[in-house]
Amino acid sequence: MSSYALAAESAVIEAPGPLGPLEGTLVNAGANTPVVLMISGSGPTDRDGNSALGPKPATLRQIADGLAKRGISSVRIDKHGMFSSKQAVADGNHVTIADYATDVRNWITVIRHKSGVRYVWLAGHSEGGLVALASAQGGADICGLILLAAAGRPLGEVLRSQLHAMPAAQTVLPQIDGAIDALAAGRHVNVQTLHPGLRQLFHPAVQDYMIDLFRHDPVVLLRAYRGPFLIMQVTADRQVSAIEDLPLLKAADPKAQVVLLPNVIHTLADLGVAPAADGSLPLDGAVVSDIAEFVLKH
């Protein structure tokens, strides 16, 4: 492991986007090592797994560093229209899951060309799991999928559950349900009819994306996928439910390898863990080792 750690090098890497380049970070663990392409979660979340809205857990950066010590290379990427991929599209909100999947396919082409590997692993955290599933449809150059705290339900239903669990939202649940139902049916919502506290969540600028997002069913995508598959979920997740989502994913692919981590939160850190000096949340000790074991045995 120490030899891999010394050999690993990080470098900026680019792939073609619609209007300009997409940018990411390659952590190279050496020649002929497996490569994992990492896809971040929802909203303005960067290649490291840090949100522009506040939380900075550095989930994906930590996984990349840990995998490199185990002889596994990785590429983690900024979404088009955001961060260092901002020039790739005029409006980062004007996007679909199919657009993100196209980006992933472009990244796979670049990775194969630069590294010489025939196949690439896809690892998606949270909403990134849905993107990974969409990207893998018919992809013969994909080794396998790794879903990290990803949903088994359509994301409109996940959002509904999240909001229903909030005490402050109880008085506006009919508005929440009405808005989600409308978007899931392909209809826009007049935010002026909503409580002021809901208007940013259902902002007109993101409604087209939500309409597209809510129509995708992870179970349907997983049933159409035939390669190796790892499901990693956690018991202290307030965004994705191991009780509701994990059974759906397991039923969709009974052959999938399942890892359920107790007392671990959505960022894959232990419940109640103190942030590190840089603000990151140290990963649960099993996260990197279980991913590495899965990759190296296939």
PDB file of C-alpha atoms in Angstrom:
ATOM      1  CA  MET A   1       0.000   0.000   0.000  1.00  0.00           C
ATOM      2  CA  SER A   2       2.803   2.434   0.836  1.00  0.00           C
ATOM      3  CA  SER A   3       4.281   2.080  -2.659  1.00  0.00           C
ATOM      4  CA  TYR A   4       0.946   3.013  -4.208  1.00  0.00           C
ATOM      5  CA  ALA A   5       0.645   5.974  -1.838  1.00  0.00           C
ATOM      6  CA  LEU A   6       4.054   7.250  -2.933  1.00  0.00           C
ATOM      7  CA  ALA A   7       3.283   6.693  -6.619  1.00  0.00           C
ATOM      8  CA  ALA A   8      -0.148   8.369  -6.668  1.00  0.00           C
ATOM      9  CA  GLU A   9      -0.170  11.726  -8.433  1.00  0.00           C
ATOM     10  CA  SER A  10      -2.995  14.240  -8.784  1.00  0.00           C
ATOM     11  CA  ALA A  11      -3.494  16.258 -11.948  1.00  0.00           C
ATOM     12  CA  VAL A  12      -6.188  18.319 -13.639  1.00  0.00           C
ATOM     13  CA  ILE A  13      -7.898  16.480 -16.473  1.00  0.00           C
ATOM     14  CA  GLU A  14     -10.431  17.729 -19.039  1.00  0.00           C
ATOM     15  CA  ALA A  15     -13.212  16.224 -21.134  1.00  0.00           C
ATOM     16  CA  PRO A  16     -15.312  17.847 -23.859  1.00  0.00           C
ATOM     17  CA  GLY A  17     -18.542  19.531 -22.775  1.00  0.00           C
ATOM     18  CA  PRO A  18     -21.367  21.070 -24.823  1.00  0.00           C
ATOM     19  CA  LEU A  19     -19.864  24.584 -25.097  1.00  0.00           C
ATOM     20  CA  GLY A  20     -16.542  24.253 -23.292  1.00  0.00           C
ATOM     21  CA  PRO A  21     -14.382  21.822 -21.357  1.00  0.00           C
ATOM     22  CA  LEU A  22     -15.389  19.830 -18.320  1.00  0.00           C
ATOM     23  CA  GLU A  23     -12.752  19.667 -15.600  1.00  0.00           C
ATOM     24  CA  GLY A  24     -11.839  17.079 -13.011  1.00  0.00           C
ATOM     25  CA  THR A  25      -9.016  15.659 -10.920  1.00  0.00           C
ATOM     26  CA  LEU A  26      -7.166  12.492 -11.844  1.00  0.00           C
ATOM     27  CA  VAL A  27      -5.505  10.627  -8.985  1.00  0.00           C
ATOM     28  CA  ASN A  28      -3.141   8.249 -10.744  1.00  0.00           C
ATOM     29  CA  ALA A  29      -2.154   5.238  -8.628  1.00  0.00           C
ATOM     30  CA  GLY A  30       0.073   3.855 -11.366  1.00  0.00           C
ATOM     31  CA  ALA A  31       0.021   2.034 -14.679  1.00  0.00           C
ATOM     32  CA  ASN A  32      -2.555  -0.713 -15.223  1.00  0.00           C
ATOM     33  CA  THR A  33      -4.522   0.171 -12.085  1.00  0.00           C
ATOM     34  CA  PRO A  34      -8.353   0.206 -12.104  1.00  0.00           C
ATOM     35  CA  VAL A  35      -9.968   3.628 -12.559  1.00  0.00           C
ATOM     36  CA  VAL A  36     -13.079   4.790 -10.682  1.00  0.00           C
ATOM     37  CA  LEU A  37     -15.005   7.765 -12.095  1.00  0.00           C
ATOM     38  CA  MET A  38     -16.776   9.556  -9.221  1.00  0.00           C
ATOM     39  CA  ILE A  39     -20.040  11.467  -9.610  1.00  0.00           C
ATOM     40  CA  SER A  40     -21.100  13.939  -6.925  1.00  0.00           C
ATOM     41  CA  GLY A  41     -24.509  14.489  -5.362  1.00  0.00           C
ATOM     42  CA  SER A  42     -27.284  17.008  -5.896  1.00  0.00           C
ATOM     43  CA  GLY A  43     -27.122  20.767  -6.203  1.00  0.00           C
ATOM     44  CA  PRO A  44     -23.932  22.843  -6.348  1.00  0.00           C
ATOM     45  CA  THR A  45     -21.669  20.042  -5.139  1.00  0.00           C
ATOM     46  CA  ASP A  46     -18.125  20.044  -6.470  1.00  0.00           C
ATOM     47  CA  ARG A  47     -15.751  17.261  -7.475  1.00  0.00           C
ATOM     48  CA  ASP A  48     -14.585  16.797  -3.872  1.00  0.00           C
ATOM     49  CA  GLY A  49     -18.119  16.342  -2.561  1.00  0.00           C
ATOM     50  CA  ASN A  50     -18.310  19.852  -1.057  1.00  0.00           C
ATOM     51  CA  SER A  51     -21.385  22.041  -1.402  1.00  0.00           C
ATOM     52  CA  ALA A  52     -21.291  25.701  -2.369  1.00  0.00           C
ATOM     53  CA  LEU A  53     -24.183  26.137   0.065  1.00  0.00           C
ATOM     54  CA  GLY A  54     -22.141  25.225   3.118  1.00  0.00           C
ATOM     55  CA  PRO A  55     -21.236  21.619   3.989  1.00  0.00           C
ATOM     56  CA  LYS A  56     -17.619  20.695   3.147  1.00  0.00           C
ATOM     57  CA  PRO A  57     -17.307  16.978   4.025  1.00  0.00           C
ATOM     58  CA  ALA A  58     -14.835  16.258   1.160  1.00  0.00           C
ATOM     59  CA  THR A  59     -16.371  12.788   0.826  1.00  0.00           C
ATOM     60  CA  LEU A  60     -15.181  12.089  -2.713  1.00  0.00           C
ATOM     61  CA  ARG A  61     -11.704  13.532  -2.209  1.00  0.00           C
ATOM     62  CA  GLN A  62     -11.190  11.296   0.796  1.00  0.00           C
ATOM     63  CA  ILE A  63     -12.396   8.239  -1.098  1.00  0.00           C
ATOM     64  CA  ALA A  64     -10.037   9.068  -3.979  1.00  0.00           C
ATOM     65  CA  ASP A  65      -7.071   9.440  -1.632  1.00  0.00           C
ATOM     66  CA  GLY A  66      -7.931   6.217   0.162  1.00  0.00           C
ATOM     67  CA  LEU A  67      -8.347   4.230  -3.038  1.00  0.00           C
ATOM     68  CA  ALA A  68      -4.986   5.455  -4.332  1.00  0.00           C
ATOM     69  CA  LYS A  69      -3.306   3.904  -1.291  1.00  0.00           C
ATOM     70  CA  ARG A  70      -4.889   0.609  -2.332  1.00  0.00           C
ATOM     71  CA  GLY A  71      -3.733   0.735  -5.931  1.00  0.00           C
ATOM     72  CA  ILE A  72      -6.895   2.191  -7.488  1.00  0.00           C
ATOM     73  CA  SER A  73      -6.859   5.336  -9.614  1.00  0.00           C
ATOM     74  CA  SER A  74      -9.798   7.736  -9.790  1.00  0.00           C
ATOM     75  CA  VAL A  75     -11.253  10.741 -11.568  1.00  0.00           C
ATOM     76  CA  ARG A  76     -13.640  13.059  -9.769  1.00  0.00           C
ATOM     77  CA  ILE A  77     -15.415  15.721 -11.774  1.00  0.00           C
ATOM     78  CA  ASP A  78     -17.183  19.073 -11.625  1.00  0.00           C
ATOM     79  CA  LYS A  79     -20.677  19.094 -13.152  1.00  0.00           C
ATOM     80  CA  HIS A  80     -21.073  21.027 -16.354  1.00  0.00           C
ATOM     81  CA  GLY A  81     -22.172  24.569 -15.679  1.00  0.00           C
ATOM     82  CA  MET A  82     -20.630  24.579 -12.183  1.00  0.00           C
ATOM     83  CA  PHE A  83     -17.253  25.317 -10.595  1.00  0.00           C
ATOM     84  CA  SER A  84     -14.354  24.681 -13.004  1.00  0.00           C
ATOM     85  CA  SER A  85     -16.773  23.240 -15.588  1.00  0.00           C
ATOM     86  CA  LYS A  86     -18.777  26.473 -15.648  1.00  0.00           C
ATOM     87  CA  GLN A  87     -17.887  27.283 -19.255  1.00  0.00           C
ATOM     88  CA  ALA A  88     -19.223  23.980 -20.541  1.00  0.00           C
ATOM     89  CA  VAL A  89     -22.819  25.260 -20.707  1.00  0.00           C
ATOM     90  CA  ALA A  90     -24.529  28.656 -20.597  1.00  0.00           C
ATOM     91  CA  ASP A  91     -26.825  27.810 -17.676  1.00  0.00           C
ATOM     92  CA  GLY A  92     -25.980  25.116 -15.151  1.00  0.00           C
ATOM     93  CA  ASN A  93     -29.659  24.823 -14.214  1.00  0.00           C
ATOM     94  CA  HIS A  94     -30.659  24.018 -17.788  1.00  0.00           C
ATOM     95  CA  VAL A  95     -29.674  20.370 -17.654  1.00  0.00           C
ATOM     96  CA  THR A  96     -31.137  16.871 -17.678  1.00  0.00           C
ATOM     97  CA  ILE A  97     -30.003  13.519 -16.334  1.00  0.00           C
ATOM     98  CA  ALA A  98     -29.351  12.544 -19.958  1.00  0.00           C
ATOM     99  CA  ASP A  99     -26.982  15.541 -20.253  1.00  0.00           C
ATOM    100  CA  TYR A 100     -25.067  14.403 -17.187  1.00  0.00           C
ATOM    101  CA  ALA A 101     -24.951  10.867 -18.577  1.00  0.00           C
ATOM    102  CA  THR A 102     -23.500  12.210 -21.834  1.00  0.00           C
ATOM    103  CA  ASP A 103     -20.824  13.984 -19.823  1.00  0.00           C
ATOM    104  CA  VAL A 104     -19.993  10.717 -18.041  1.00  0.00           C
ATOM    105  CA  ARG A 105     -19.692   8.917 -21.361  1.00  0.00           C
ATOM    106  CA  ASN A 106     -17.302  11.638 -22.562  1.00  0.00           C
ATOM    107  CA  TRP A 107     -15.265  11.247 -19.396  1.00  0.00           C
ATOM    108  CA  ILE A 108     -15.057   7.486 -19.923  1.00  0.00           C
ATOM    109  CA  THR A 109     -13.689   8.041 -23.441  1.00  0.00           C
ATOM    110  CA  VAL A 110     -11.040  10.430 -22.144  1.00  0.00           C
ATOM    111  CA  ILE A 111     -10.060   8.149 -19.255  1.00  0.00           C
ATOM    112  CA  ARG A 112      -9.709   5.132 -21.523  1.00  0.00           C
ATOM    113  CA  HIS A 113      -7.568   7.119 -23.951  1.00  0.00           C
ATOM    114  CA  LYS A 114      -5.275   8.600 -21.287  1.00  0.00           C
ATOM    115  CA  SER A 115      -4.908   5.549 -19.046  1.00  0.00           C
ATOM    116  CA  GLY A 116      -5.134   2.703 -21.535  1.00  0.00           C
ATOM    117  CA  VAL A 117      -7.728   0.862 -19.446  1.00  0.00           C
ATOM    118  CA  ARG A 118     -10.521  -0.907 -21.312  1.00  0.00           C
ATOM    119  CA  TYR A 119     -13.164  -0.433 -18.655  1.00  0.00           C
ATOM    120  CA  VAL A 120     -14.023   2.246 -16.088  1.00  0.00           C
ATOM    121  CA  TRP A 121     -15.844   1.920 -12.767  1.00  0.00           C
ATOM    122  CA  LEU A 122     -18.650   4.379 -11.968  1.00  0.00           C
ATOM    123  CA  ALA A 123     -19.226   5.521  -8.381  1.00  0.00           C
ATOM    124  CA  GLY A 124     -22.138   7.857  -7.671  1.00  0.00           C
ATOM    125  CA  HIS A 125     -22.871   9.483  -4.317  1.00  0.00           C
ATOM    126  CA  SER A 126     -26.486  10.399  -3.526  1.00  0.00           C
ATOM    127  CA  GLU A 127     -28.061  11.866  -6.705  1.00  0.00           C
ATOM    128  CA  GLY A 128     -24.836  10.895  -8.455  1.00  0.00           C
ATOM    129  CA  GLY A 129     -25.984   7.293  -8.103  1.00  0.00           C
ATOM    130  CA  LEU A 130     -28.903   8.012 -10.417  1.00  0.00           C
ATOM    131  CA  VAL A 131     -26.527   9.615 -12.922  1.00  0.00           C
ATOM    132  CA  ALA A 132     -24.278   6.548 -12.732  1.00  0.00           C
ATOM    133  CA  LEU A 133     -27.237   4.252 -13.399  1.00  0.00           C
ATOM    134  CA  ALA A 134     -28.365   6.350 -16.373  1.00  0.00           C
ATOM    135  CA  SER A 135     -24.804   6.464 -17.729  1.00  0.00           C
ATOM    136  CA  ALA A 136     -24.381   2.696 -17.525  1.00  0.00           C
ATOM    137  CA  GLN A 137     -27.297   1.825 -19.795  1.00  0.00           C
ATOM    138  CA  GLY A 138     -25.768  -0.140 -22.658  1.00  0.00           C
ATOM    139  CA  GLY A 139     -22.224   0.831 -21.676  1.00  0.00           C
ATOM    140  CA  ALA A 140     -19.915  -2.050 -22.599  1.00  0.00           C
ATOM    141  CA  ASP A 141     -16.869  -0.085 -21.383  1.00  0.00           C
ATOM    142  CA  ILE A 142     -18.100   0.102 -17.764  1.00  0.00           C
ATOM    143  CA  CYS A 143     -16.625  -2.367 -15.259  1.00  0.00           C
ATOM    144  CA  GLY A 144     -19.357  -1.958 -12.682  1.00  0.00           C
ATOM    145  CA  LEU A 145     -21.380   0.407 -10.528  1.00  0.00           C
ATOM    146  CA  ILE A 146     -20.886   1.641  -6.973  1.00  0.00           C
ATOM    147  CA  LEU A 147     -23.875   3.394  -5.426  1.00  0.00           C
ATOM    148  CA  LEU A 148     -22.981   5.379  -2.316  1.00  0.00           C
ATOM    149  CA  ALA A 149     -25.973   6.462  -0.197  1.00  0.00           C
ATOM    150  CA  ALA A 150     -28.109   6.522  -3.348  1.00  0.00           C
ATOM    151  CA  ALA A 151     -31.888   6.290  -3.553  1.00  0.00           C
ATOM    152  CA  GLY A 152     -34.007   3.375  -4.727  1.00  0.00           C
ATOM    153  CA  ARG A 153     -37.084   5.559  -5.157  1.00  0.00           C
ATOM    154  CA  PRO A 154     -37.656   8.345  -7.696  1.00  0.00           C
ATOM    155  CA  LEU A 155     -36.085  11.459  -6.232  1.00  0.00           C
ATOM    156  CA  GLY A 156     -39.397  13.301  -6.027  1.00  0.00           C
ATOM    157  CA  GLU A 157     -40.514  10.701  -3.487  1.00  0.00           C
ATOM    158  CA  VAL A 158     -37.234  11.017  -1.608  1.00  0.00           C
ATOM    159  CA  LEU A 159     -37.703  14.796  -1.422  1.00  0.00           C
ATOM    160  CA  ARG A 160     -41.286  14.308  -0.223  1.00  0.00           C
ATOM    161  CA  SER A 161     -40.096  12.047   2.603  1.00  0.00           C
ATOM    162  CA  GLN A 162     -37.362  14.497   3.600  1.00  0.00           C
ATOM    163  CA  LEU A 163     -39.815  17.391   3.816  1.00  0.00           C
ATOM    164  CA  HIS A 164     -42.485  15.368   5.616  1.00  0.00           C
ATOM    165  CA  ALA A 165     -39.934  14.574   8.313  1.00  0.00           C
ATOM    166  CA  MET A 166     -39.317  18.258   9.064  1.00  0.00           C
ATOM    167  CA  PRO A 167     -41.437  19.573  11.973  1.00  0.00           C
ATOM    168  CA  ALA A 168     -41.449  23.094  10.509  1.00  0.00           C
ATOM    169  CA  ALA A 169     -43.025  21.828   7.280  1.00  0.00           C
ATOM    170  CA  GLN A 170     -46.092  20.212   8.793  1.00  0.00           C
ATOM    171  CA  THR A 171     -48.380  23.174   8.153  1.00  0.00           C
ATOM    172  CA  VAL A 172     -47.491  23.356   4.437  1.00  0.00           C
ATOM    173  CA  LEU A 173     -47.471  19.659   3.556  1.00  0.00           C
ATOM    174  CA  PRO A 174     -50.414  20.022   1.127  1.00  0.00           C
ATOM    175  CA  GLN A 175     -48.444  22.645  -0.813  1.00  0.00           C
ATOM    176  CA  ILE A 176     -45.339  20.464  -0.783  1.00  0.00           C
ATOM    177  CA  ASP A 177     -47.233  17.427  -2.017  1.00  0.00           C
ATOM    178  CA  GLY A 178     -49.038  19.447  -4.660  1.00  0.00           C
ATOM    179  CA  ALA A 179     -45.811  20.916  -6.003  1.00  0.00           C
ATOM    180  CA  ILE A 180     -44.022  17.560  -6.130  1.00  0.00           C
ATOM    181  CA  ASP A 181     -47.017  15.861  -7.750  1.00  0.00           C
ATOM    182  CA  ALA A 182     -47.215  18.596 -10.404  1.00  0.00           C
ATOM    183  CA  LEU A 183     -43.514  18.426 -11.236  1.00  0.00           C
ATOM    184  CA  ALA A 184     -43.579  14.622 -11.335  1.00  0.00           C
ATOM    185  CA  ALA A 185     -46.426  14.903 -13.834  1.00  0.00           C
ATOM    186  CA  GLY A 186     -44.407  17.314 -15.998  1.00  0.00           C
ATOM    187  CA  ARG A 187     -46.186  20.505 -14.963  1.00  0.00           C
ATOM    188  CA  HIS A 188     -44.609  23.718 -13.723  1.00  0.00           C
ATOM    189  CA  VAL A 189     -45.572  25.258 -10.388  1.00  0.00           C
ATOM    190  CA  ASN A 190     -46.508  28.902  -9.755  1.00  0.00           C
ATOM    191  CA  VAL A 191     -44.281  29.638  -6.771  1.00  0.00           C
ATOM    192  CA  GLN A 192     -46.361  32.678  -5.876  1.00  0.00           C
ATOM    193  CA  THR A 193     -49.057  30.287  -4.696  1.00  0.00           C
ATOM    194  CA  LEU A 194     -46.597  28.633  -2.280  1.00  0.00           C
ATOM    195  CA  HIS A 195     -45.507  29.540   1.217  1.00  0.00           C
ATOM    196  CA  PRO A 196     -42.500  31.926   1.040  1.00  0.00           C
ATOM    197  CA  GLY A 197     -40.355  29.276   2.690  1.00  0.00           C
ATOM    198  CA  LEU A 198     -40.951  26.919  -0.263  1.00  0.00           C
ATOM    199  CA  ARG A 199     -40.298  29.338  -3.106  1.00  0.00           C
ATOM    200  CA  GLN A 200     -36.535  28.882  -3.233  1.00  0.00           C
ATOM    201  CA  LEU A 201     -36.805  25.078  -3.140  1.00  0.00           C
ATOM    202  CA  PHE A 202     -39.202  25.095  -6.108  1.00  0.00           C
ATOM    203  CA  HIS A 203     -37.620  28.109  -7.826  1.00  0.00           C
ATOM    204  CA  PRO A 204     -38.680  28.479 -11.477  1.00  0.00           C
ATOM    205  CA  ALA A 205     -35.040  28.258 -12.583  1.00  0.00           C
ATOM    206  CA  VAL A 206     -34.762  24.656 -11.366  1.00  0.00           C
ATOM    207  CA  GLN A 207     -38.242  23.373 -12.185  1.00  0.00           C
ATOM    208  CA  ASP A 208     -37.318  22.007 -15.609  1.00  0.00           C
ATOM    209  CA  TYR A 209     -34.495  20.032 -14.018  1.00  0.00           C
ATOM    210  CA  MET A 210     -36.800  18.748 -11.277  1.00  0.00           C
ATOM    211  CA  ILE A 211     -39.383  17.673 -13.861  1.00  0.00           C
ATOM    212  CA  ASP A 212     -36.731  15.634 -15.638  1.00  0.00           C
ATOM    213  CA  LEU A 213     -35.169  14.362 -12.413  1.00  0.00           C
ATOM    214  CA  PHE A 214     -38.422  13.102 -10.914  1.00  0.00           C
ATOM    215  CA  ARG A 215     -39.299  10.968 -13.941  1.00  0.00           C
ATOM    216  CA  HIS A 216     -36.322   8.608 -13.498  1.00  0.00           C
ATOM    217  CA  ASP A 217     -36.802   5.426 -11.474  1.00  0.00           C
ATOM    218  CA  PRO A 218     -33.524   3.936 -10.160  1.00  0.00           C
ATOM    219  CA  VAL A 219     -35.081   0.474  -9.929  1.00  0.00           C
ATOM    220  CA  VAL A 220     -36.003   0.455 -13.621  1.00  0.00           C
ATOM    221  CA  LEU A 221     -32.472   1.530 -14.553  1.00  0.00           C
ATOM    222  CA  LEU A 222     -30.891  -1.068 -12.286  1.00  0.00           C
ATOM    223  CA  ARG A 223     -33.001  -3.890 -13.709  1.00  0.00           C
ATOM    224  CA  ALA A 224     -31.652  -3.043 -17.161  1.00  0.00           C
ATOM    225  CA  TYR A 225     -28.038  -3.156 -15.976  1.00  0.00           C
ATOM    226  CA  ARG A 226     -26.126  -6.456 -16.125  1.00  0.00           C
ATOM    227  CA  GLY A 227     -22.689  -5.767 -14.618  1.00  0.00           C
ATOM    228  CA  PRO A 228     -21.203  -5.983 -11.098  1.00  0.00           C
ATOM    229  CA  PHE A 229     -22.935  -3.741  -8.612  1.00  0.00           C
ATOM    230  CA  LEU A 230     -22.189  -2.509  -5.084  1.00  0.00           C
ATOM    231  CA  ILE A 231     -24.829  -0.884  -2.892  1.00  0.00           C
ATOM    232  CA  MET A 232     -23.419   1.007   0.088  1.00  0.00           C
ATOM    233  CA  GLN A 233     -25.976   2.530   2.420  1.00  0.00           C
ATOM    234  CA  VAL A 234     -25.893   3.870   5.954  1.00  0.00           C
ATOM    235  CA  THR A 235     -28.293   3.741   8.887  1.00  0.00           C
ATOM    236  CA  ALA A 236     -28.099   7.350  10.096  1.00  0.00           C
ATOM    237  CA  ASP A 237     -28.897   8.935   6.726  1.00  0.00           C
ATOM    238  CA  ARG A 238     -31.477  11.740   6.854  1.00  0.00           C
ATOM    239  CA  GLN A 239     -31.665  12.063   3.062  1.00  0.00           C
ATOM    240  CA  VAL A 240     -31.835   8.470   1.769  1.00  0.00           C
ATOM    241  CA  SER A 241     -33.530   5.762   3.818  1.00  0.00           C
ATOM    242  CA  ALA A 242     -31.937   2.353   4.310  1.00  0.00           C
ATOM    243  CA  ILE A 243     -35.400   1.148   5.346  1.00  0.00           C
ATOM    244  CA  GLU A 244     -37.206   2.390   2.225  1.00  0.00           C
ATOM    245  CA  ASP A 245     -34.524   2.579  -0.470  1.00  0.00           C
ATOM    246  CA  LEU A 246     -32.225  -0.363   0.198  1.00  0.00           C
ATOM    247  CA  PRO A 247     -34.898  -3.088  -0.185  1.00  0.00           C
ATOM    248  CA  LEU A 248     -35.903  -1.647  -3.558  1.00  0.00           C
ATOM    249  CA  LEU A 249     -32.338  -1.708  -4.865  1.00  0.00           C
ATOM    250  CA  LYS A 250     -31.697  -5.203  -3.512  1.00  0.00           C
ATOM    251  CA  ALA A 251     -34.891  -6.530  -5.107  1.00  0.00           C
ATOM    252  CA  ALA A 252     -33.963  -4.961  -8.447  1.00  0.00           C
ATOM    253  CA  ASP A 253     -30.652  -6.863  -8.479  1.00  0.00           C
ATOM    254  CA  PRO A 254     -30.518  -9.740  -5.964  1.00  0.00           C
ATOM    255  CA  LYS A 255     -26.926 -10.474  -7.048  1.00  0.00           C
ATOM    256  CA  ALA A 256     -25.677  -7.066  -5.961  1.00  0.00           C
ATOM    257  CA  GLN A 257     -23.172  -6.819  -3.151  1.00  0.00           C
ATOM    258  CA  VAL A 258     -24.659  -4.871  -0.240  1.00  0.00           C
ATOM    259  CA  VAL A 259     -22.827  -2.982   2.494  1.00  0.00           C
ATOM    260  CA  LEU A 260     -24.892  -1.409   5.284  1.00  0.00           C
ATOM    261  CA  LEU A 261     -22.843   0.756   7.631  1.00  0.00           C
ATOM    262  CA  PRO A 262     -24.316   1.355  11.103  1.00  0.00           C
ATOM    263  CA  ASN A 263     -24.245   4.812  12.718  1.00  0.00           C
ATOM    264  CA  VAL A 264     -22.961   6.434   9.519  1.00  0.00           C
ATOM    265  CA  ILE A 265     -24.465   9.597   7.999  1.00  0.00           C
ATOM    266  CA  HIS A 266     -25.158  10.606   4.389  1.00  0.00           C
ATOM    267  CA  THR A 267     -21.625  11.943   3.866  1.00  0.00           C
ATOM    268  CA  LEU A 268     -20.307   8.462   4.828  1.00  0.00           C
ATOM    269  CA  ALA A 269     -18.812   9.781   8.086  1.00  0.00           C
ATOM    270  CA  ASP A 270     -19.563   8.302  11.499  1.00  0.00           C
ATOM    271  CA  LEU A 271     -22.498   9.813  13.358  1.00  0.00           C
ATOM    272  CA  GLY A 272     -21.305  12.644  15.588  1.00  0.00           C
ATOM    273  CA  VAL A 273     -17.752  12.676  14.230  1.00  0.00           C
ATOM    274  CA  ALA A 274     -15.865  15.929  14.754  1.00  0.00           C
ATOM    275  CA  PRO A 275     -14.701  17.767  11.614  1.00  0.00           C
ATOM    276  CA  ALA A 276     -11.009  17.626  10.752  1.00  0.00           C
ATOM    277  CA  ALA A 277      -8.869  20.765  10.758  1.00  0.00           C
ATOM    278  CA  ASP A 278      -9.790  21.469   7.108  1.00  0.00           C
ATOM    279  CA  GLY A 279     -13.511  21.112   7.825  1.00  0.00           C
ATOM    280  CA  SER A 280     -13.855  17.689   6.212  1.00  0.00           C
ATOM    281  CA  LEU A 281     -15.695  14.859   7.964  1.00  0.00           C
ATOM    282  CA  PRO A 282     -13.457  11.781   8.292  1.00  0.00           C
ATOM    283  CA  LEU A 283     -14.983   8.779   6.525  1.00  0.00           C
ATOM    284  CA  ASP A 284     -16.139   5.699   8.383  1.00  0.00           C
ATOM    285  CA  GLY A 285     -13.273   3.229   8.353  1.00  0.00           C
ATOM    286  CA  ALA A 286     -15.117   0.657   6.240  1.00  0.00           C
ATOM    287  CA  VAL A 287     -15.986   2.950   3.316  1.00  0.00           C
ATOM    288  CA  VAL A 288     -12.740   2.900   1.348  1.00  0.00           C
ATOM    289  CA  SER A 289     -11.809  -0.678   2.264  1.00  0.00           C
ATOM    290  CA  ASP A 290     -15.190  -2.073   1.132  1.00  0.00           C
ATOM    291  CA  ILE A 291     -15.111  -0.132  -2.153  1.00  0.00           C
ATOM    292  CA  ALA A 292     -11.522  -1.220  -2.813  1.00  0.00           C
ATOM    293  CA  GLU A 293     -12.274  -4.860  -2.052  1.00  0.00           C
ATOM    294  CA  PHE A 294     -15.231  -4.809  -4.451  1.00  0.00           C
ATOM    295  CA  VAL A 295     -13.222  -3.218  -7.271  1.00  0.00           C
ATOM    296  CA  LEU A 296     -10.150  -5.400  -6.901  1.00  0.00           C
ATOM    297  CA  LYS A 297     -12.024  -8.708  -6.837  1.00  0.00           C
ATOM    298  CA  HIS A 298     -13.781  -8.089 -10.196  1.00  0.00           C
TER     299      HIS A 298
END
